Coordinates of C-alpha atoms and ligand atoms in Angstrom, one line a residue:
M1 CA 31.7 -14.5 -11.8
L2 CA 28.7 -12.3 -11.7
N3 CA 25.1 -13.4 -11.3
E4 CA 26.0 -16.9 -10.2
P5 CA 26.8 -18.0 -6.6
V6 CA 30.5 -18.3 -6.1
V7 CA 32.4 -21.1 -4.3
G8 CA 36.0 -22.3 -3.7
D9 CA 38.7 -20.0 -5.0
E10 CA 36.1 -17.4 -6.1
F11 CA 34.4 -17.3 -2.7
F12 CA 36.0 -14.5 -0.7
D13 CA 36.4 -14.4 3.0
R14 CA 33.3 -14.2 5.2
T15 CA 35.5 -15.7 7.9
D16 CA 33.4 -14.9 10.9
L17 CA 30.2 -16.1 9.3
M18 CA 31.7 -19.4 8.0
K19 CA 33.2 -19.9 11.5
N20 CA 29.8 -19.5 13.0
L21 CA 28.4 -21.9 10.7
G22 CA 31.2 -24.4 11.2
L23 CA 30.6 -24.3 14.9
R24 CA 26.8 -24.9 14.5
S25 CA 27.7 -27.9 12.1
E26 CA 30.0 -29.3 14.9
Q27 CA 27.3 -28.9 17.5
M28 CA 24.9 -30.7 15.1
L29 CA 27.3 -33.6 14.7
S30 CA 27.5 -33.9 18.5
G31 CA 23.7 -34.0 18.9
N32 CA 23.0 -30.4 19.6
R33 CA 20.8 -29.0 16.8
R34 CA 20.4 -25.4 16.1
N35 CA 18.6 -24.6 12.9
I36 CA 19.8 -21.6 11.0
G37 CA 18.0 -18.8 9.2
L38 CA 20.2 -16.6 6.9
I39 CA 18.7 -13.4 6.2
G40 CA 20.1 -10.7 3.8
L41 CA 19.2 -8.4 1.0
R42 CA 19.2 -9.6 -2.6
K43 CA 22.5 -10.4 -4.1
V44 CA 24.3 -10.0 -0.7
G45 CA 25.8 -13.5 -1.1
K46 CA 23.6 -15.9 0.8
T47 CA 23.4 -18.7 -1.9
S48 CA 27.3 -18.4 -2.2
I49 CA 27.6 -18.9 1.7
I50 CA 25.4 -22.0 1.4
W51 CA 27.2 -23.4 -1.5
E52 CA 30.5 -22.8 0.0
F53 CA 29.4 -24.4 3.3
M54 CA 28.3 -27.5 1.3
R55 CA 31.6 -27.8 -0.4
Q56 CA 33.5 -27.4 2.9
N57 CA 31.3 -29.9 4.7
S58 CA 31.2 -33.2 3.1
H59 CA 30.4 -35.0 6.4
F60 CA 26.7 -34.1 5.8
V61 CA 24.3 -35.2 3.1
H62 CA 22.9 -32.0 1.7
N63 CA 19.5 -31.5 0.3
Y64 CA 19.6 -28.2 -1.4
I65 CA 16.2 -26.9 -2.4
Y66 CA 15.6 -23.7 -4.1
I67 CA 12.0 -22.3 -3.8
K68 CA 12.0 -20.1 -6.9
E69 CA 8.6 -18.7 -6.4
K70 CA 5.3 -19.5 -4.8
P71 CA 5.3 -23.4 -4.7
T72 CA 3.1 -24.9 -7.5
K73 CA 2.6 -28.5 -8.5
T74 CA 5.5 -28.3 -10.9
M75 CA 7.8 -26.8 -8.1
F76 CA 6.8 -29.7 -5.8
R77 CA 7.7 -32.1 -8.4
K78 CA 11.1 -30.6 -8.7
I79 CA 11.6 -30.7 -5.0
L80 CA 10.4 -34.3 -4.9
G81 CA 13.1 -35.0 -7.6
S82 CA 15.8 -33.3 -5.6
V83 CA 14.8 -35.1 -2.4
L84 CA 14.9 -38.4 -4.2
Y85 CA 18.4 -37.4 -5.7
A86 CA 19.6 -36.7 -2.3
C87 CA 18.4 -40.1 -1.2
M88 CA 20.4 -41.7 -4.0
E89 CA 23.4 -39.7 -2.9
H90 CA 22.9 -40.9 0.6
F91 CA 23.4 -44.5 -0.7
D92 CA 26.0 -43.4 -3.2
V93 CA 24.2 -44.8 -6.3
G94 CA 22.9 -43.3 -9.5
T95 CA 24.2 -39.7 -9.1
D96 CA 26.6 -39.9 -11.9
Q97 CA 24.1 -38.6 -14.3
I98 CA 22.0 -35.5 -14.7
W99 CA 18.3 -36.1 -13.8
M100 CA 15.8 -33.7 -15.4
T101 CA 12.4 -33.7 -13.6
T102 CA 10.3 -35.6 -16.0
D103 CA 7.7 -38.0 -15.1
K104 CA 9.8 -40.8 -16.4
N105 CA 12.8 -39.7 -14.4
L106 CA 10.9 -39.2 -11.2
K107 CA 9.5 -42.6 -11.5
E108 CA 12.7 -44.2 -12.1
L109 CA 14.5 -42.4 -9.3
A110 CA 11.8 -43.6 -6.9
M111 CA 12.1 -47.2 -8.3
R112 CA 15.8 -47.1 -7.8
W113 CA 15.6 -46.5 -4.3
V114 CA 13.3 -49.7 -3.9
Q115 CA 16.1 -51.7 -5.2
V116 CA 18.6 -50.2 -2.7
D117 CA 16.2 -50.7 0.2
P118 CA 13.1 -52.8 0.0
M119 CA 11.8 -51.5 3.2
I120 CA 10.7 -48.3 1.7
A121 CA 9.1 -49.8 -1.3
K122 CA 5.7 -48.7 -0.1
L123 CA 6.8 -44.9 -0.3
S124 CA 8.4 -45.5 -3.7
F125 CA 5.2 -47.0 -5.0
E126 CA 3.2 -44.1 -3.7
I127 CA 5.5 -41.8 -5.4
R128 CA 5.1 -43.6 -8.7
D129 CA 1.3 -43.6 -8.4
A130 CA 1.3 -39.9 -7.5
I131 CA 3.2 -39.0 -10.7
N132 CA 1.0 -41.3 -12.8
E133 CA -2.0 -39.6 -11.2
D134 CA -0.7 -36.2 -11.6
A135 CA -1.2 -35.6 -7.8
E136 CA -1.9 -32.3 -6.4
S137 CA 0.6 -30.2 -4.4
E138 CA -0.5 -31.2 -0.9
E139 CA 0.0 -34.9 -1.7
L140 CA 3.4 -34.2 -3.2
L141 CA 4.5 -32.3 -0.1
D142 CA 3.4 -35.2 2.0
L143 CA 5.4 -37.5 0.0
I144 CA 8.5 -35.2 0.2
L145 CA 8.1 -34.8 3.9
G146 CA 7.8 -38.6 4.2
L147 CA 10.9 -39.2 2.2
I148 CA 12.8 -36.7 4.4
K149 CA 11.5 -38.6 7.5
K150 CA 12.8 -41.9 6.1
L151 CA 16.1 -40.4 5.5
S152 CA 16.3 -39.2 9.0
E153 CA 15.5 -42.6 10.3
Y154 CA 18.3 -44.1 8.4
K155 CA 20.6 -41.8 10.3
E156 CA 19.3 -43.3 13.7
T157 CA 19.8 -46.7 12.7
S158 CA 23.0 -46.7 10.8
N159 CA 26.2 -44.9 10.5
Q160 CA 25.0 -42.7 7.6
K161 CA 26.0 -39.1 7.4
P162 CA 23.4 -36.7 8.9
L163 CA 21.2 -34.8 6.7
V164 CA 21.1 -31.1 6.1
L165 CA 18.0 -29.8 4.5
I166 CA 18.5 -26.4 2.9
F167 CA 15.8 -24.2 1.7
D168 CA 17.0 -21.2 -0.4
E169 CA 14.3 -18.3 -0.8
F170 CA 12.5 -20.0 2.0
Q171 CA 9.9 -17.2 2.3
N172 CA 8.4 -18.3 -0.9
F173 CA 7.0 -21.2 1.0
A174 CA 4.8 -19.0 3.0
L175 CA 3.2 -17.7 -0.1
W176 CA 1.6 -21.1 -0.5
G177 CA -0.5 -20.7 2.7
D178 CA -0.3 -20.4 6.5
N179 CA -0.8 -24.3 7.1
I180 CA 2.4 -25.1 5.3
L181 CA 4.5 -23.4 8.0
E182 CA 2.7 -25.6 10.5
T183 CA 3.3 -28.7 8.6
L184 CA 7.0 -27.8 8.3
R185 CA 7.1 -27.3 12.1
E186 CA 5.6 -30.6 12.9
N187 CA 8.2 -32.3 10.6
L188 CA 11.1 -30.2 12.1
M189 CA 10.1 -31.2 15.6
M190 CA 9.8 -34.9 14.8
Q191 CA 13.0 -35.3 13.0
K192 CA 15.6 -33.9 15.5
N193 CA 18.5 -35.4 13.5
V194 CA 17.8 -33.4 10.3
W195 CA 19.5 -30.0 10.4
W196 CA 17.6 -27.2 8.8
I197 CA 19.4 -24.1 7.0
V198 CA 16.9 -21.7 5.4
A199 CA 17.8 -18.5 3.6
G200 CA 15.7 -15.7 2.2
S201 CA 16.2 -12.4 0.5
S202 CA 12.9 -10.9 1.6
I203 CA 13.9 -9.4 5.0
S204 CA 10.5 -8.5 6.3
M205 CA 9.0 -11.9 5.1
M206 CA 11.7 -14.0 6.6
E207 CA 11.5 -12.0 10.0
N208 CA 7.8 -12.9 10.0
I209 CA 8.4 -16.5 9.3
I210 CA 11.1 -17.2 11.6
N211 CA 11.3 -14.3 14.3
A212 CA 7.6 -13.4 14.8
S213 CA 6.1 -14.9 17.8
S214 CA 2.9 -15.5 16.0
S215 CA 4.5 -17.7 13.4
P216 CA 4.4 -21.4 13.9
L217 CA 8.3 -21.7 13.3
Y218 CA 9.0 -19.0 15.8
G219 CA 12.0 -20.1 18.1
H220 CA 13.1 -23.0 15.8
F221 CA 15.8 -20.9 14.0
E222 CA 18.7 -18.9 15.0
T223 CA 19.1 -15.9 12.7
I224 CA 22.3 -15.0 11.0
Y225 CA 22.1 -11.8 9.1
V226 CA 24.3 -11.5 6.1
G227 CA 25.4 -8.0 5.5
P228 CA 28.0 -6.3 3.1
F229 CA 31.7 -6.7 3.4
E230 CA 33.5 -4.7 6.1
Y231 CA 35.8 -1.9 4.6
S232 CA 38.9 -3.9 4.8
D233 CA 37.5 -7.0 3.3
A234 CA 35.7 -5.0 0.5
R235 CA 39.1 -3.4 -0.1
T236 CA 41.0 -6.7 -0.3
Y237 CA 38.3 -8.1 -2.5
L238 CA 38.2 -5.2 -4.8
T239 CA 41.9 -5.1 -5.2
S240 CA 42.0 -8.8 -6.0
T241 CA 39.4 -8.5 -8.6
L242 CA 41.5 -5.9 -10.2
D243 CA 44.4 -8.3 -10.6
G244 CA 47.2 -6.1 -10.5
I245 CA 45.8 -3.0 -12.1
L246 CA 46.7 0.1 -10.1
I247 CA 44.0 2.3 -8.5
S248 CA 44.3 5.2 -6.0
E249 CA 43.3 4.8 -2.4
T250 CA 40.7 7.5 -2.8
H251 CA 39.1 5.8 -5.8
L252 CA 39.1 2.5 -4.0
S253 CA 37.4 4.1 -1.0
Y254 CA 35.1 5.8 -3.2
I255 CA 33.9 2.6 -4.9
I256 CA 33.5 1.0 -1.5
D257 CA 31.5 3.9 -0.3
I258 CA 29.0 4.0 -3.2
T259 CA 28.6 0.1 -3.2
G260 CA 28.2 0.0 0.5
G261 CA 30.6 -2.9 0.4
Y262 CA 28.1 -5.3 -1.3
P263 CA 30.1 -7.9 -3.1
Y264 CA 27.9 -8.2 -6.1
Y265 CA 28.4 -4.4 -6.9
L266 CA 32.1 -4.5 -6.0
A267 CA 32.5 -7.4 -8.4
S268 CA 30.4 -5.7 -11.1
I269 CA 32.4 -2.5 -10.9
G270 CA 35.7 -4.3 -10.5
L271 CA 35.2 -6.3 -13.7
K272 CA 34.2 -3.2 -15.5
L273 CA 37.4 -1.5 -14.5
C274 CA 39.3 -4.5 -15.8
D275 CA 37.5 -4.3 -19.1
I276 CA 38.3 -0.6 -19.5
A277 CA 41.9 -1.1 -18.5
Q278 CA 42.2 -3.6 -21.3
D279 CA 40.2 -1.6 -23.9
W280 CA 42.3 1.5 -23.2
N281 CA 45.4 -0.5 -22.9
V282 CA 46.4 1.0 -19.4
H283 CA 47.5 -0.4 -16.2
D284 CA 46.4 2.5 -14.1
I285 CA 42.8 3.4 -13.2
S286 CA 42.6 7.2 -13.9
K287 CA 39.6 9.2 -12.7
N288 CA 38.4 9.3 -16.3
A289 CA 38.7 5.4 -16.5
L290 CA 36.6 5.3 -13.2
L291 CA 34.0 7.5 -14.6
E292 CA 33.8 5.5 -17.8
A293 CA 33.4 2.2 -15.8
I294 CA 30.8 3.6 -13.6
A295 CA 28.9 5.1 -16.7
Q296 CA 29.1 1.7 -18.5
D297 CA 27.9 -0.3 -15.5
V298 CA 25.3 2.1 -14.0
F299 CA 24.2 4.6 -16.6
Y300 CA 23.8 2.5 -19.7
R301 CA 20.8 0.2 -20.0
S302 CA 23.2 -2.7 -20.8
G303 CA 25.2 -2.2 -17.6
N304 CA 24.9 -4.9 -14.9
I305 CA 24.0 -2.6 -12.2
Y306 CA 21.6 -0.6 -14.4
K307 CA 19.8 -3.9 -15.1
H308 CA 19.9 -4.9 -11.5
C309 CA 18.4 -1.7 -10.1
H310 CA 15.7 -1.6 -12.8
Q311 CA 14.8 -5.3 -12.1
L312 CA 15.0 -4.7 -8.3
I313 CA 12.2 -2.3 -8.6
V314 CA 10.1 -3.9 -11.1
N315 CA 10.3 -7.4 -9.4
S316 CA 9.7 -6.0 -6.0
L317 CA 6.6 -3.9 -6.8
E318 CA 3.4 -4.4 -8.6
K319 CA 2.9 -2.6 -11.9
K320 CA -0.1 -0.6 -10.7
G321 CA 1.0 2.5 -9.0
L322 CA 4.7 1.9 -10.1
D323 CA 5.0 5.6 -11.0
T324 CA 4.0 6.7 -7.5
Y325 CA 6.5 4.2 -6.1
L326 CA 9.2 5.5 -8.4
T327 CA 8.4 9.2 -7.5
I328 CA 8.6 8.3 -3.8
L329 CA 11.9 6.5 -4.1
S330 CA 13.4 9.3 -6.2
A331 CA 12.2 11.9 -3.5
I332 CA 14.2 9.8 -1.0
A333 CA 17.2 9.4 -3.3
L334 CA 17.2 13.3 -3.6
G335 CA 17.4 13.9 0.1
N336 CA 13.8 14.0 1.3
H337 CA 13.7 11.7 4.3
R338 CA 10.9 12.8 6.3
F339 CA 7.1 12.2 5.6
S340 CA 6.3 15.8 5.1
E341 CA 9.3 16.3 2.7
I342 CA 8.3 13.3 0.6
A343 CA 4.7 14.4 0.5
R344 CA 5.8 17.9 -0.7
Y345 CA 8.1 16.4 -3.5
V346 CA 5.3 14.0 -4.7
E347 CA 2.7 16.7 -4.5
K348 CA 0.1 14.4 -3.0
P349 CA -1.7 14.6 0.3
G350 CA 0.1 12.6 3.0
S351 CA -2.8 10.3 3.5
S352 CA -2.2 8.8 0.0
L353 CA 1.3 8.0 0.9
T354 CA 0.7 5.7 3.8
Y355 CA 0.1 2.7 1.8
P356 CA 2.9 3.1 -0.8
L357 CA 5.4 3.8 1.9
E358 CA 4.4 0.6 3.8
R359 CA 4.7 -1.4 0.6
L360 CA 8.0 -0.1 -0.1
I361 CA 9.2 -1.0 3.4
A362 CA 7.7 -4.5 3.1
S363 CA 9.5 -4.9 -0.1
D364 CA 12.8 -3.9 1.6
L365 CA 13.4 -1.1 -0.8
I366 CA 13.3 1.5 2.0
V367 CA 14.0 1.3 5.7
K368 CA 12.4 3.5 8.3
N369 CA 14.4 4.6 11.4
D370 CA 13.0 7.0 13.9
K371 CA 10.6 8.7 11.4
R372 CA 13.3 8.9 8.7
Y373 CA 13.0 7.1 5.4
D374 CA 16.1 5.9 3.7
L375 CA 16.8 3.7 0.7
A376 CA 18.2 0.2 1.8
D377 CA 20.6 -0.1 -0.9
P378 CA 23.2 2.6 -1.6
I379 CA 23.6 1.8 -5.2
L380 CA 19.9 2.1 -5.8
A381 CA 20.1 5.5 -4.1
L382 CA 22.8 6.5 -6.7
W383 CA 21.0 5.0 -9.5
L384 CA 17.8 6.8 -8.8
K385 CA 19.4 10.1 -8.0
H386 CA 21.8 10.2 -10.9
V387 CA 20.5 7.9 -13.6
Y388 CA 16.8 7.3 -13.3
I389 CA 15.8 11.0 -12.9
L390 CA 18.2 12.1 -15.5
R391 CA 17.2 9.6 -18.0
E392 CA 13.5 9.2 -17.4
E393 CA 12.4 12.5 -16.0
S394 CA 14.6 15.2 -17.2
Y395 CA 13.9 17.3 -20.3
I396 CA 17.4 16.7 -21.8
P397 CA 16.6 14.9 -25.0
E398 CA 19.9 13.4 -26.3
L399 CA 21.5 10.6 -24.6
E400 CA 25.0 11.8 -25.2
L401 CA 24.2 15.0 -23.3
K402 CA 22.7 13.1 -20.4
L403 CA 25.8 10.9 -20.2
D404 CA 27.9 14.1 -20.0
V405 CA 25.7 15.4 -17.2
F406 CA 26.0 12.0 -15.4
K407 CA 29.7 11.9 -15.7
S408 CA 30.0 15.5 -14.4
Q409 CA 27.8 14.8 -11.5
I410 CA 29.8 11.6 -10.6
S411 CA 33.1 13.5 -11.1
Q412 CA 31.8 16.2 -8.7
M413 CA 30.8 13.5 -6.3
I414 CA 34.3 12.0 -6.4
D415 CA 35.8 15.2 -5.7
D416 CA 33.6 16.0 -2.7
F417 CA 34.1 12.5 -1.4
K418 CA 37.9 13.1 -1.5
D419 CA 37.6 16.4 0.4
E420 CA 35.2 14.9 3.0
L421 CA 37.4 11.9 3.5
G422 CA 40.5 14.0 4.0
H423 CA 38.9 16.3 6.5
A424 CA 37.5 13.1 8.5
R425 CA 40.8 11.4 8.5
E426 CA 42.6 14.5 9.6
S427 CA 40.0 15.3 12.5
Q428 CA 40.3 11.5 13.5
I429 CA 44.0 11.9 13.7
R430 CA 43.7 15.1 15.8
E431 CA 41.3 13.3 18.1
I432 CA 44.1 11.0 19.3
F433 CA 46.0 14.0 20.7
T434 CA 42.9 15.7 22.2
K435 CA 42.2 12.4 24.0
K436 CA 45.8 12.5 25.2
G437 CA 45.0 16.0 26.8
Y438 CA 46.5 18.3 24.4
T439 CA 44.9 21.3 22.9
V440 CA 44.9 20.7 19.3
A441 CA 44.6 23.0 16.3
S442 CA 45.2 22.8 12.6
G443 CA 45.7 25.7 9.9
N444 CA 48.3 28.1 9.1
I445 CA 51.4 29.3 10.8
G446 CA 52.4 32.2 8.7
K447 CA 51.8 30.9 5.0
D448 CA 52.6 27.4 6.0
E449 CA 49.7 25.0 6.6
F450 CA 49.6 22.0 9.1
D451 CA 46.9 19.5 9.7
L452 CA 48.2 19.2 13.2
I453 CA 49.4 22.0 15.5
I454 CA 50.0 21.5 19.2
D455 CA 51.7 24.1 21.5
G456 CA 53.5 21.6 23.6
D457 CA 55.8 22.2 26.6
E458 CA 58.9 21.1 24.5
G459 CA 57.9 23.4 21.6
L460 CA 55.4 22.9 18.8
I461 CA 54.2 19.6 17.6
L462 CA 53.6 19.7 13.9
G463 CA 51.8 17.1 11.8
E464 CA 51.0 16.5 8.1
V465 CA 48.4 13.9 6.9
K466 CA 49.2 12.2 3.6
A467 CA 46.7 10.0 1.9
G468 CA 48.8 8.4 -0.9
N469 CA 52.2 6.8 -1.2
V470 CA 54.7 9.2 0.3
N471 CA 57.7 10.0 -1.6
T472 CA 61.0 11.9 -0.7
D473 CA 59.8 15.1 -2.5
Q474 CA 56.9 15.4 0.0
V475 CA 59.3 14.8 2.9
Y476 CA 61.5 17.7 1.7
K477 CA 58.6 20.0 1.2
L478 CA 57.5 19.3 4.7
L479 CA 61.1 19.8 6.0
D480 CA 61.2 23.3 4.1
K481 CA 58.0 24.4 5.8
V482 CA 59.4 23.2 9.2
K483 CA 62.6 25.2 8.7
R484 CA 60.7 28.3 8.1
I485 CA 58.8 27.8 11.4
K486 CA 62.0 27.0 13.3
K487 CA 63.3 30.5 12.5
V488 CA 60.6 32.0 14.7
R489 CA 59.2 29.1 17.0
A490 CA 60.7 26.2 18.9
V491 CA 59.6 22.9 17.3
G492 CA 59.6 19.9 19.5
K493 CA 58.4 17.2 17.3
V494 CA 57.2 16.7 13.6
I495 CA 54.9 13.9 12.6
L496 CA 54.3 12.6 9.1
F497 CA 51.1 10.5 9.0
A498 CA 51.7 8.3 5.9
L499 CA 48.4 6.4 5.9
F500 CA 48.9 4.7 2.7
G501 CA 52.5 3.8 3.1
S502 CA 55.7 5.6 2.0
S503 CA 58.8 4.7 -0.1
E504 CA 61.9 3.4 1.5
Q505 CA 63.7 6.5 0.6
A506 CA 61.1 8.7 2.1
K507 CA 61.3 6.6 5.3
R508 CA 65.1 7.1 5.3
S509 CA 64.8 10.8 5.0
C510 CA 62.4 11.0 7.6
I511 CA 64.8 9.1 10.0
E512 CA 67.7 11.2 9.0
N513 CA 65.7 14.5 9.6
E514 CA 64.0 13.4 12.8
I515 CA 60.6 13.3 11.5
E516 CA 58.4 10.7 13.1
I517 CA 56.5 8.7 10.6
W518 CA 53.2 7.1 11.5
D519 CA 51.6 4.5 9.3
I520 CA 48.0 3.4 9.5
E521 CA 48.9 0.5 11.9
K522 CA 50.4 3.0 14.3
V523 CA 47.5 5.5 13.9
N524 CA 45.0 2.7 14.6
N525 CA 46.9 1.2 17.5
E526 CA 47.1 4.6 19.2
R527 CA 43.3 5.0 18.6
K528 CA 42.6 1.6 19.9
R529 CA 44.7 2.3 23.1
L530 CA 42.8 5.4 23.7
G531 CA 39.4 3.7 23.2
L532 CA 38.6 5.2 19.7
V533 CA 37.4 3.4 16.8
R534 CA 39.5 2.6 13.8
L535 CA 40.3 5.3 11.3
K536 CA 37.5 6.0 8.9
M537 CA 38.9 5.3 5.6
Ligands
ATP601 N1 31.8 -14.3 -0.7 C1 31.8 -13.8 -1.9 N2 33.0 -13.6 -2.6 C2 33.0 -13.2 -3.9 N3 31.9 -12.8 -4.5 C3 30.8 -12.8 -4.0 C4 30.6 -13.3 -2.5 N4 29.3 -13.2 -2.2 C5 28.7 -12.8 -3.2 N5 29.5 -12.3 -4.3 C6 29.1 -11.8 -5.5 O1 27.7 -11.5 -5.4 C7 26.9 -12.3 -6.3 C8 25.7 -12.7 -5.8 O2 25.9 -13.7 -4.8 P1 24.8 -14.8 -4.4 O3 24.1 -15.3 -5.6 O4 25.4 -15.8 -3.4 O5 23.8 -13.8 -3.5 P2 22.4 -14.1 -3.0 O6 22.3 -13.2 -1.7 O7 22.0 -15.4 -2.9 O8 21.6 -13.4 -4.1 P3 20.0 -13.5 -4.5 O9 19.3 -12.6 -3.7 O10 19.9 -13.1 -6.0 O11 19.6 -15.0 -4.3 C9 27.9 -13.3 -6.9 O12 27.6 -13.6 -8.2 C10 29.2 -12.7 -6.7 O13 29.6 -11.9 -7.8
MG602 MG1 20.5 -16.6 -3.6

């Protein structure tokens, strides 16, 4: 499902992160509270993690509060409603219906609680009066915190489940004013038995709120950064969204590369590929099908990724000066990473760039590392470079023509990626043997080319790297090459690196012909043994 947080079967992996949260929840249950701050870029999967955690942890009462924007009176009423609802859930009454936050409902929720526990009648009447008198935000906030306090006291005096207070898009709280953080801190300190989990997609704001020593909340949260999927998870996830549709390893790697492993983009392109396979009635993703999927998702205004990139920019930045922001972003997308390069591209004096660059960093669109500016989001970089500039800034008038240009640029990119990837893999395989102390080469012997050539004591060691399922034909071709070499040189060993597997027949002919066959496991084990990182896929 796109654009909605995912839980249960749809929620993929995040094993380490979920384990970490699970550990914290056990600690909380045994009286050792560590509040959590989840920080990660937009759409990285924070809300999914929270919802999945809630689903898996029924030994807590969850109070999930989504701070959509700068809190207003309406927002506080909604929060009040959701805290009241959590109270009802706490006592297992009245949660069998949907409660809209109308005045009538809020009052009814408050009054229901009186019936359950007359001890808090006072608070309930206060809530009723506040609604009747259309109370201001401050008063509503006091009532909310008062309710949470009451809930936490129940925990102390009874065997009730402990309360987890979850604030999603927590940074929006800070927009309301400085004193709110101080108020939250006081409550957080007082109620040691309420566990706080907060999440936010504005990285710089979240850092300022929970990790800056000047913030009232400093030291009260442990930060967990939510990043994209690792390569192997991204691969498994993408393959599972394709649901049996075949795709080459190179194309898989390419998609993971351009999406940076962010689940939202993987899901979006994966679903598009499924649509295309269905429309074209094919079971196999050709390069053309891949190009079409990327075009539909990224190039067309109706595409998910197009819309997302567009909104990301429009929502993160103010309208005034948007053109300058876009030009700076385009400059970086086109490979201008230094201040002077950006100034040259923008054709403006450097002094006028300081503020917009700071804004772009504060809004998490770009990151600055050691005087180098980069786009934070790989898909946004691709969109700016290959879509925005082409669609909005080029002089090509027809959309069809622009689409052709787009597809040919992406096609070239896929080819370059394939070449680069091949070279990277081969050199990482050669590295294994260099590390073992051999002098390693690659290239031609006569007219035959090899990816690995070692002049060993027992004759030549020759190797060939294959990125694709190896079949018997390929084994025989390799054998032919080796036969030719054997006429002039002694060959000690031949290794076939079948990184993406091989057919059973191919394996058998390798064994019959004394060719060693190394699969990805073997390559990575060797690399690990020698202290090298796993193979770059
Ligand atoms: N663990 C996951 N398994 C499968 N898909 C995921 C996962 N996490 C995220 N996604 C995909 O990414 C999308 C966005 O996820 P989610 O809403 O949880 O992110 P978020 O970080 O809360 O985003 P936002 O910044 O919009 O609040 C989901 O709709 C889903 O397609
Ligand atoms: Mg979210």
